[in-house]
XYZ file of C-alpha atoms in Angstrom:
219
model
C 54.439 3.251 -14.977
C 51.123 4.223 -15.041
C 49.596 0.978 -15.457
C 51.390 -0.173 -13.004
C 50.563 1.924 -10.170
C 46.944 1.497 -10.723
C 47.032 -2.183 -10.994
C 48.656 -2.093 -7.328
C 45.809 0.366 -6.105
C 43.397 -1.796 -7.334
C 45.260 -5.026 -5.307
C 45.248 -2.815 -1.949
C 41.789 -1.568 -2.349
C 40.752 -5.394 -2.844
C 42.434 -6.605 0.198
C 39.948 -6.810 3.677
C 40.859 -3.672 5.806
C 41.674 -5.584 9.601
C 41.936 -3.879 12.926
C 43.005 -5.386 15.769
C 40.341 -5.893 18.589
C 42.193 -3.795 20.578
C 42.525 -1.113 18.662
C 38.760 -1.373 17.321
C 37.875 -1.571 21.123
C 39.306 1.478 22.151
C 38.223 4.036 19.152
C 34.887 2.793 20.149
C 34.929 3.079 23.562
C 36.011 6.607 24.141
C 33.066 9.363 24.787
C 32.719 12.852 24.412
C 29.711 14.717 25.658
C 28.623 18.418 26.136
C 28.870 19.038 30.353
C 24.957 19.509 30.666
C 24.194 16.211 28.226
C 26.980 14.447 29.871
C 25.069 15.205 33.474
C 22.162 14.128 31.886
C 23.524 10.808 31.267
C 24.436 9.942 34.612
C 22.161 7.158 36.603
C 20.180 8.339 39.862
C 20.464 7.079 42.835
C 19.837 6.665 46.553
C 23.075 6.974 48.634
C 23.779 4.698 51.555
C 27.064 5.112 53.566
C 25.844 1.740 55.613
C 28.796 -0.693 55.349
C 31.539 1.931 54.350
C 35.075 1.530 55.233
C 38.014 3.020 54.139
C 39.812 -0.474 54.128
C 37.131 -1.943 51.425
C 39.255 0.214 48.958
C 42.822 -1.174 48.848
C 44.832 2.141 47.748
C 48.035 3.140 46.958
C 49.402 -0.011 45.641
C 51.933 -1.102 43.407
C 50.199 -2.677 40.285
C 52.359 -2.726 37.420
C 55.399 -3.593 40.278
C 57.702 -1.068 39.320
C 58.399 -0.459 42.933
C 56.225 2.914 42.674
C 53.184 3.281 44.838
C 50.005 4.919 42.943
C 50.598 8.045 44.694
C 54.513 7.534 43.528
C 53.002 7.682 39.314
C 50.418 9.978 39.911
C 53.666 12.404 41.052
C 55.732 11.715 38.350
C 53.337 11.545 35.875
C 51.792 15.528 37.070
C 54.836 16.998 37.900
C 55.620 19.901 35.283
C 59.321 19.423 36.094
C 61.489 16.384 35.862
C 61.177 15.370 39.403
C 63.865 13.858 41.770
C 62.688 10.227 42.283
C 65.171 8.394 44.828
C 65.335 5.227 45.582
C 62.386 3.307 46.175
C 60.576 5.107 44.092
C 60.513 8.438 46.793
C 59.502 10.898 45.032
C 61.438 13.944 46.485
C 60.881 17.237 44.069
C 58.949 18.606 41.249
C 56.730 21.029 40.665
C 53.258 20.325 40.913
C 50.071 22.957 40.062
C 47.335 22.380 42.377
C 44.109 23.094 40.308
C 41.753 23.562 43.093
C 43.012 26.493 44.674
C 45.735 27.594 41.897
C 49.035 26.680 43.865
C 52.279 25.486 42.779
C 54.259 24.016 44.994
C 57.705 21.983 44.670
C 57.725 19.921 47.655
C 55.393 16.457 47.678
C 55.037 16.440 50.928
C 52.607 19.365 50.797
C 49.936 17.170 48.055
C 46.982 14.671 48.614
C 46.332 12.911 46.011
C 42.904 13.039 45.464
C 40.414 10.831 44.492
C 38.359 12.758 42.182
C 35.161 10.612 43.578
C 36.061 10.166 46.908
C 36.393 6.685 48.157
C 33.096 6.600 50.316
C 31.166 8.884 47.826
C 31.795 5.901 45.105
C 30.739 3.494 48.044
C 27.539 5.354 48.597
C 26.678 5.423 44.447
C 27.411 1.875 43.531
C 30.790 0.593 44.758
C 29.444 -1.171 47.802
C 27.825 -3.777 45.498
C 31.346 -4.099 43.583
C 33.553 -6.786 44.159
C 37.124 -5.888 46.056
C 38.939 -6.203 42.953
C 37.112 -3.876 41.324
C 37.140 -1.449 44.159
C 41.004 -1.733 44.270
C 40.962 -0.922 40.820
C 38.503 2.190 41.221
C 41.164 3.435 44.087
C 44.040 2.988 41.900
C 42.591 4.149 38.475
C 45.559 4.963 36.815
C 44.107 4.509 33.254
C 42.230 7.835 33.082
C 44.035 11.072 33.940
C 41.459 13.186 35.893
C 40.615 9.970 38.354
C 42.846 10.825 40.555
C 44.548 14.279 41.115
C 47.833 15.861 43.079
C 46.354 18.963 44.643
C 47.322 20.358 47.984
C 46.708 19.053 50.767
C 44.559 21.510 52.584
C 42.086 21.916 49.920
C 42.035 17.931 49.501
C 41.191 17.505 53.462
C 38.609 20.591 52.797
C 36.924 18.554 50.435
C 37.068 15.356 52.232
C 34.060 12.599 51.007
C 31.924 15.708 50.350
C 30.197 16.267 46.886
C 29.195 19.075 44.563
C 26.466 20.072 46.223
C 28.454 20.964 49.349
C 32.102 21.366 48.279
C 33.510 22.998 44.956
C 36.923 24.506 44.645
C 38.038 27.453 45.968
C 39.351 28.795 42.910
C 36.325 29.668 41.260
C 37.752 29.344 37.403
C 38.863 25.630 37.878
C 34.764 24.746 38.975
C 33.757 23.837 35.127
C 36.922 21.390 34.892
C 36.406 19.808 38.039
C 32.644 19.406 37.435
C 33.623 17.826 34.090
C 36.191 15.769 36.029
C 33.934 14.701 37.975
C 30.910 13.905 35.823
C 33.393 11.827 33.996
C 34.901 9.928 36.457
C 31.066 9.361 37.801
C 29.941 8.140 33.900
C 33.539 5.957 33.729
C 32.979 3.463 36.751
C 28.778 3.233 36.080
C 28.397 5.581 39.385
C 25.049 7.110 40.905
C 23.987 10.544 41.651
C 21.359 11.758 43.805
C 18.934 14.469 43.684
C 21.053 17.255 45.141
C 24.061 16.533 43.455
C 22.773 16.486 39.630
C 21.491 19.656 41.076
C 24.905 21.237 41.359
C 26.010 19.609 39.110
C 23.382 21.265 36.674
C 23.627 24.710 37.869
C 27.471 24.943 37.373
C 27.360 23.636 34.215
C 24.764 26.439 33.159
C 28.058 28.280 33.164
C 30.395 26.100 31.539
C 30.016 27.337 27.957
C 31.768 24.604 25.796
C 32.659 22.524 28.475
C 33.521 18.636 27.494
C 33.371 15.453 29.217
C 35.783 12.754 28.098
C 35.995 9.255 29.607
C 36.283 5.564 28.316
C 34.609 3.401 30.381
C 36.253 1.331 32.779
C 36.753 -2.447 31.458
């Protein structure tokens, strides 16, 4: 029996170990840096708003055409509740946690769903050179979890295209996160910073500890 089982281990052992592409593609593609290194890594940049509509981004689409809208999955797929999805694809109840500002609510209709990187902030750090596909894409990013948020929607129109260097949340222990949120949403589409902003973004994460950045880049 003995014999046997060895002469089998040697046959596996001598047979080429194969990975799909896929699979090979994504275990290298995935990143995980300190906070500070991972603001480090980020590109500088001069920001121009010239050009900038809202309309260069088509949002809220349908991609996969399940009937759901990409606010529709960003509901479902944050609600901490199985919600009440009606036909359609109306999303009607759940319970969602706001992160910025620590609220739970149960009703959609008080959420935004925020782009982490708002719309014209991407424009101004690269995304006006992109092509509209890609821009659709970047508006609809369903592929990464932290590009786009349900929070509520006070603290979302508070925000507005404003970044770190003149808006943060307003709950003060969800800044590290959304720094690293947005660092990696910044690193994941090949987006700019300027001066002021890897400022911020460097004194909050003096205060981070052991906070991560995670992102695959977008393909």
């Amino acid at each position: 029996m003995f014999s046997k089982i060895a002469v089998l281990a040697t046959a596996l052992l001598a047979l080429p170990l194969t990975i799909s592409p896929a699979a090979a593609e994504g275990a290298s593609q995935a990143v995980s840096l300190p906070l500070a290194t991972a603001v480090d890594s980020l590109a500088s940049g001069v920001e121009s708003r010239d050009g900038y509509k809202r309309t260069s981004f088509k949002h809220w689409v349908d991609a996969d055409r399940d009937s759901c809208s990409t606010r529709a999955e960003v509901l479902i797929a944050e609600s901490r509740t199985e919600p009440t999805v009606e036909a359609g694809c109306k999303v009607t109840s759940g319970e969602w946690f706001s992160y910025y500002d620590g609220v739970t609510l149960t009703a959609p209709g008080g959420l935004d769903i925020d782009h982490m990187v708002p719309l014209a902030e991407a424009w101004d750090s690269g995304a006006s050179a992109w092509p509209a596909k890609h821009r659709e894409e970047y508006a609809n990013d369903l592929d990464a979890e932290r590009s786009l948020v349900a929070v509520t929607a006070r603290t979302n129109r508070s925000k507005a295209d404003q970044d770190p260097a003149d808006w943060l949340p307003p709950l003060a222990d969800a800044r590290c996160t959304y720094a690293a949120d947005w660092v990696a949403t910044k690193l994941r589409w090949e987006l700019t910073v300027d001066d002021r902003e890897r400022e911020a973004l460097n004194g909050i994460a003096e205060g981070c500890g052991m906070q991560t950045v995670e992102y695959e880049p977008a393909s």
